[in-house]
PDB file of C-alpha atoms in Angstrom:
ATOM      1  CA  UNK A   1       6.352  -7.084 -13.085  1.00  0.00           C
ATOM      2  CA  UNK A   2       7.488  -3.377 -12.806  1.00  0.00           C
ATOM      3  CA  UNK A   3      10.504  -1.654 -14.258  1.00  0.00           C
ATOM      4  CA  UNK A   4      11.868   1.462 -12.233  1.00  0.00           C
ATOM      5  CA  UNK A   5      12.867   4.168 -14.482  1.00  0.00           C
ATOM      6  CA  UNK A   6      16.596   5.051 -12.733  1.00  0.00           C
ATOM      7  CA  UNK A   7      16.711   8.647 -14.972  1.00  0.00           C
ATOM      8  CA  UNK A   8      14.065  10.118 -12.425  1.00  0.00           C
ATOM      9  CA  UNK A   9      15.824  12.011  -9.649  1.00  0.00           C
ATOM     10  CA  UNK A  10      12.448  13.848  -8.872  1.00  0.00           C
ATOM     11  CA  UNK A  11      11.334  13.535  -4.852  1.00  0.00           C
ATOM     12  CA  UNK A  12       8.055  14.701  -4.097  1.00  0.00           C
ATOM     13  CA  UNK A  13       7.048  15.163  -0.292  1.00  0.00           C
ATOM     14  CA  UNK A  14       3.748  15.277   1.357  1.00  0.00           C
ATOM     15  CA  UNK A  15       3.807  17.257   4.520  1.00  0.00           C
ATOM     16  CA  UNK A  16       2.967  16.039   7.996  1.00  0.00           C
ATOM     17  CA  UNK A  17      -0.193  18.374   7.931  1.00  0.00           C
ATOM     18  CA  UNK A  18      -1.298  17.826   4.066  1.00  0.00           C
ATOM     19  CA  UNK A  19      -4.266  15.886   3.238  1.00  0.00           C
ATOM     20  CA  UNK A  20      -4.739  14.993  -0.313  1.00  0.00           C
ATOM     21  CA  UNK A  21      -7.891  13.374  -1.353  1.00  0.00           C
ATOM     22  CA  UNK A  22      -8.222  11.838  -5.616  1.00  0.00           C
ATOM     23  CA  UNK A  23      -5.714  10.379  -7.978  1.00  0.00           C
ATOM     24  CA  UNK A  24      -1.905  11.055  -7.766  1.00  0.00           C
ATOM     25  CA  UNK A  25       0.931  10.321  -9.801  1.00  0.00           C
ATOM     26  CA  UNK A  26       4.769  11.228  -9.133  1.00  0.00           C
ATOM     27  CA  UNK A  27       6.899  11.000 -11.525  1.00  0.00           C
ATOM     28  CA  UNK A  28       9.589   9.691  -9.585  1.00  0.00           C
ATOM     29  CA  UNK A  29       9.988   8.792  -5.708  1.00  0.00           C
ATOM     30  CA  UNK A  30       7.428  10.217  -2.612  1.00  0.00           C
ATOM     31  CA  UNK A  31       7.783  10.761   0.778  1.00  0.00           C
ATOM     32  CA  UNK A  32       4.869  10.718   2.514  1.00  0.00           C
ATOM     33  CA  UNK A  33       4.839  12.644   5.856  1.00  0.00           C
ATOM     34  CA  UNK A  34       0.360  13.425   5.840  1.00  0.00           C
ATOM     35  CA  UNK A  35      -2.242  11.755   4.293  1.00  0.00           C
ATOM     36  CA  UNK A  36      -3.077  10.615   0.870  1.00  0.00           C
ATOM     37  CA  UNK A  37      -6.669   8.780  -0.019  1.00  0.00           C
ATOM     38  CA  UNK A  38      -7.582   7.684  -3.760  1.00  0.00           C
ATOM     39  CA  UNK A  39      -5.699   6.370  -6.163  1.00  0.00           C
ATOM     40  CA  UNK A  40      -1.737   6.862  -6.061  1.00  0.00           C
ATOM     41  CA  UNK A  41       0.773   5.854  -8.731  1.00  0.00           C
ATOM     42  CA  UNK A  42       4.421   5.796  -8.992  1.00  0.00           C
ATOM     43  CA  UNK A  43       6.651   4.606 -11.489  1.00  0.00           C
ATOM     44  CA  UNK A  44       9.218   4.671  -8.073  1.00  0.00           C
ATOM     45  CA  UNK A  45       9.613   4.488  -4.975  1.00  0.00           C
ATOM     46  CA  UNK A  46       6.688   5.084  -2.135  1.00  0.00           C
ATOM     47  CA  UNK A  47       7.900   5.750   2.044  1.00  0.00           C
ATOM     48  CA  UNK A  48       5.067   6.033   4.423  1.00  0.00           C
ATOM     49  CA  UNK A  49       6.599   8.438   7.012  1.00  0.00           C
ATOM     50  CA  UNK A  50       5.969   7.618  10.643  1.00  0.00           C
ATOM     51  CA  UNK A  51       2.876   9.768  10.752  1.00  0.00           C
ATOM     52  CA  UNK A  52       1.880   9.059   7.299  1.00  0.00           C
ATOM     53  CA  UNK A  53      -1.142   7.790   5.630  1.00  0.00           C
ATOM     54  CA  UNK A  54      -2.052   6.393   2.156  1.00  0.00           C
ATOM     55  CA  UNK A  55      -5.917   5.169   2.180  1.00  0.00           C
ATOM     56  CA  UNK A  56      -6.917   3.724  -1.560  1.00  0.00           C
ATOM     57  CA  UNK A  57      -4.900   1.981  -4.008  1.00  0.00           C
ATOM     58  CA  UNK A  58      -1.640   1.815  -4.915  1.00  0.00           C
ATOM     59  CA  UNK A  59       0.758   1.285  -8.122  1.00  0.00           C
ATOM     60  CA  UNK A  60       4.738   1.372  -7.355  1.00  0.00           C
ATOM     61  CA  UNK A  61       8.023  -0.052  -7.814  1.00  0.00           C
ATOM     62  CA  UNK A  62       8.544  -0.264  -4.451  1.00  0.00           C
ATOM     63  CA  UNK A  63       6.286   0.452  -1.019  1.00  0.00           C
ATOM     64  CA  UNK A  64       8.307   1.319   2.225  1.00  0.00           C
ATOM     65  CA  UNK A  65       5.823   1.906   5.572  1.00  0.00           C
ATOM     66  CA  UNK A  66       6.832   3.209   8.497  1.00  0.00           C
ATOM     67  CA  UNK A  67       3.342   4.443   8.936  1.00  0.00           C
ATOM     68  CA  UNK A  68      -0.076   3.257   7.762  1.00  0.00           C
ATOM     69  CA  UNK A  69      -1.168   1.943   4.563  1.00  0.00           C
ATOM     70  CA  UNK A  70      -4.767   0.659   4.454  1.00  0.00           C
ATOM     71  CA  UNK A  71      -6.478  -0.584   1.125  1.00  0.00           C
ATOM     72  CA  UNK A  72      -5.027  -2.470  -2.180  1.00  0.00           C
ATOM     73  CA  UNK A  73      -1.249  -2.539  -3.414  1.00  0.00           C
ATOM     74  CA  UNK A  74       0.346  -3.419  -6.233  1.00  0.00           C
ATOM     75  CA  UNK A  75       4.317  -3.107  -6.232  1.00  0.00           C
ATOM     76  CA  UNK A  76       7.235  -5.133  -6.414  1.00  0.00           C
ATOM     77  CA  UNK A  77       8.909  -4.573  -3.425  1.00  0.00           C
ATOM     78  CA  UNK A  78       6.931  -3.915   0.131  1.00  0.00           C
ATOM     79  CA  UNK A  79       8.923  -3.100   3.100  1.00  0.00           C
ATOM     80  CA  UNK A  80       6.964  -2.857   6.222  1.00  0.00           C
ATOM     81  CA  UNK A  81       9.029  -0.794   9.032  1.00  0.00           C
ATOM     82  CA  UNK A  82       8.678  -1.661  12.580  1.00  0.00           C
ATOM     83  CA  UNK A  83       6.525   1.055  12.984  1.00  0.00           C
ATOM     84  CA  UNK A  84       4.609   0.264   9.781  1.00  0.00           C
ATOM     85  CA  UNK A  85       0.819  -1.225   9.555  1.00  0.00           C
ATOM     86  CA  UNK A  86      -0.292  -2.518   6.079  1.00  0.00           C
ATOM     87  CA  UNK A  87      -3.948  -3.510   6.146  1.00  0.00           C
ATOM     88  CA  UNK A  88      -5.250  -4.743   3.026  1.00  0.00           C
ATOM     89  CA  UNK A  89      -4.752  -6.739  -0.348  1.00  0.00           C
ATOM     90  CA  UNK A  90      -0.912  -6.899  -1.468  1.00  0.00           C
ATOM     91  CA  UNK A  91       0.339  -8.285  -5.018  1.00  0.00           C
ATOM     92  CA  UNK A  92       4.126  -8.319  -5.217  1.00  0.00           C
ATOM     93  CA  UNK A  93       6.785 -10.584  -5.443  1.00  0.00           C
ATOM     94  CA  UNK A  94       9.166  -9.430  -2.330  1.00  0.00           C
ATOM     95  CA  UNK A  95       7.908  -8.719   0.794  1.00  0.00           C
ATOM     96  CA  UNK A  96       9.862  -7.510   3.847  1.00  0.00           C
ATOM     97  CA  UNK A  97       8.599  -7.320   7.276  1.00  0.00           C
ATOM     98  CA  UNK A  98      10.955  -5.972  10.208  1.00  0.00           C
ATOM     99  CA  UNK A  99      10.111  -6.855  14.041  1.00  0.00           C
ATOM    100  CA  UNK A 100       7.515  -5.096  15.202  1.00  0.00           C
ATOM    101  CA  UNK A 101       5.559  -3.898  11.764  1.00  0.00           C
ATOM    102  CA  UNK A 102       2.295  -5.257  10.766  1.00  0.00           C
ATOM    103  CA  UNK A 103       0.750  -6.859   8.206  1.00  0.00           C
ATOM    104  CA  UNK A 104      -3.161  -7.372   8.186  1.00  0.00           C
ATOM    105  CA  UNK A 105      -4.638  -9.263   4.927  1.00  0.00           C
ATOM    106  CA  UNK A 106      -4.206 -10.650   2.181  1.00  0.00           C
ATOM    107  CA  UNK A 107      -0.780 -11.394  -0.316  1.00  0.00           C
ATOM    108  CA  UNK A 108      -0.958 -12.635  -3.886  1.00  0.00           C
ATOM    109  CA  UNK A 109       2.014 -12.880  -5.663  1.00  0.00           C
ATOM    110  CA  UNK A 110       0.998 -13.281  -8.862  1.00  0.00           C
ATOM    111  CA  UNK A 111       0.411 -10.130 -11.040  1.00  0.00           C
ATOM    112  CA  UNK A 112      -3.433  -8.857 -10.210  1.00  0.00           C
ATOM    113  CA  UNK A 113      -5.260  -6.118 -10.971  1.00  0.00           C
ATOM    114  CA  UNK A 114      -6.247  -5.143  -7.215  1.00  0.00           C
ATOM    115  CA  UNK A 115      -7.015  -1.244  -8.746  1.00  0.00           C
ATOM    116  CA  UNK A 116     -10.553  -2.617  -9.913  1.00  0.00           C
ATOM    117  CA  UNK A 117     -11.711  -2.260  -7.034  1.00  0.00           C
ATOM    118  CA  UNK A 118     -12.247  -6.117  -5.976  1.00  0.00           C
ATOM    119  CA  UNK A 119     -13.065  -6.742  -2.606  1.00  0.00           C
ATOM    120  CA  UNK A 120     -12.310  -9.464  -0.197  1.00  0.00           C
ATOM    121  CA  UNK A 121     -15.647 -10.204   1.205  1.00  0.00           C
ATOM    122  CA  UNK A 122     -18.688  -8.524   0.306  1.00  0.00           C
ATOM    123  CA  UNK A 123     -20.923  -7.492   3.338  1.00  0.00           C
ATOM    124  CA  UNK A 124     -23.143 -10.228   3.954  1.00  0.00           C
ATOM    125  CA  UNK A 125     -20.028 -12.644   4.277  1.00  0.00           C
ATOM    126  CA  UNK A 126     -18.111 -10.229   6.523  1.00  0.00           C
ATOM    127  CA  UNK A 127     -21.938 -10.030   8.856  1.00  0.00           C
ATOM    128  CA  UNK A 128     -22.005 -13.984   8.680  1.00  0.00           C
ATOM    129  CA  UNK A 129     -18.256 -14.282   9.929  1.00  0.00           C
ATOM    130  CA  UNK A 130     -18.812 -11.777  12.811  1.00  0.00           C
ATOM    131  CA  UNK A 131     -21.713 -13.659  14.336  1.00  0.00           C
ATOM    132  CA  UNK A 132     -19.741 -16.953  14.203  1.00  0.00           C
ATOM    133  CA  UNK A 133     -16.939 -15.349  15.814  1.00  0.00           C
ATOM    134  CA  UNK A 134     -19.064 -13.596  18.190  1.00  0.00           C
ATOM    135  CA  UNK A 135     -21.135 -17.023  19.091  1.00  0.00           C
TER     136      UNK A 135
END
């Protein structure tokens, strides 16, 4: 599904008090320490820092979260710390989950494309499923 380029020795951290809001690509692996919402791809390796954030969608080799993560992902590998929270649509084909970390959602994993923006129930579904819940 995804080939990670091994040449790259480029890191590229996000600091605990960054916010970055649009489409990024890194080159090679990320560290995220603040918060990232959009669009983020990586021909790498992605870690969610304890107090990190990625809100949007997501293209990697491989996710690590020890933070949050909340929208669609796309990767081979997902790791989700014990301190991690994934909420949202996942397509890969390994997925690790330690004691204590989260997952809330969905997991295909057969290759999707989750980046068009497909969502899991549109609004009237969600409303209907709420009131039978709530009755």
């Amino acid at each position: 599904m995804f080939k990670r380029n091994k040449s790259t020795s480029e890191l590229t951290y996000i600091a605990k008090s960054t916010c970055i809001s649009g489409d990024t690509e890194f080159a090679g692996d990320a560290l995220i320490g603040g918060q990232l919402k959009g669009q983020v791809i990586s021909q790498g390796q992605i870690t969610i820092e304890h107090e990190g954030t990625i809100q949007g969608q997501a293209q990697c080799y491989e996710m690590r979260i020890a933070g949050h993560f909340i929208g669609q992902l796309s990767c081979e590998k997902v790791i989700i710390m014990s301190t991690g929270t994934l909420e949202g649509e996942v397509a890969s084909n390994q997925m690790e989950i330690h004691e204590g970390g989260q997952f809330i959602g969905m997991r295909i994993k057969e290759t999707v494309n989750l980046l068009e923006g497909t969502q899991l129930f549109d609004d009237e579904k969600l409303k209907k499923l709420q009131e039978l819940s709530a009755a």
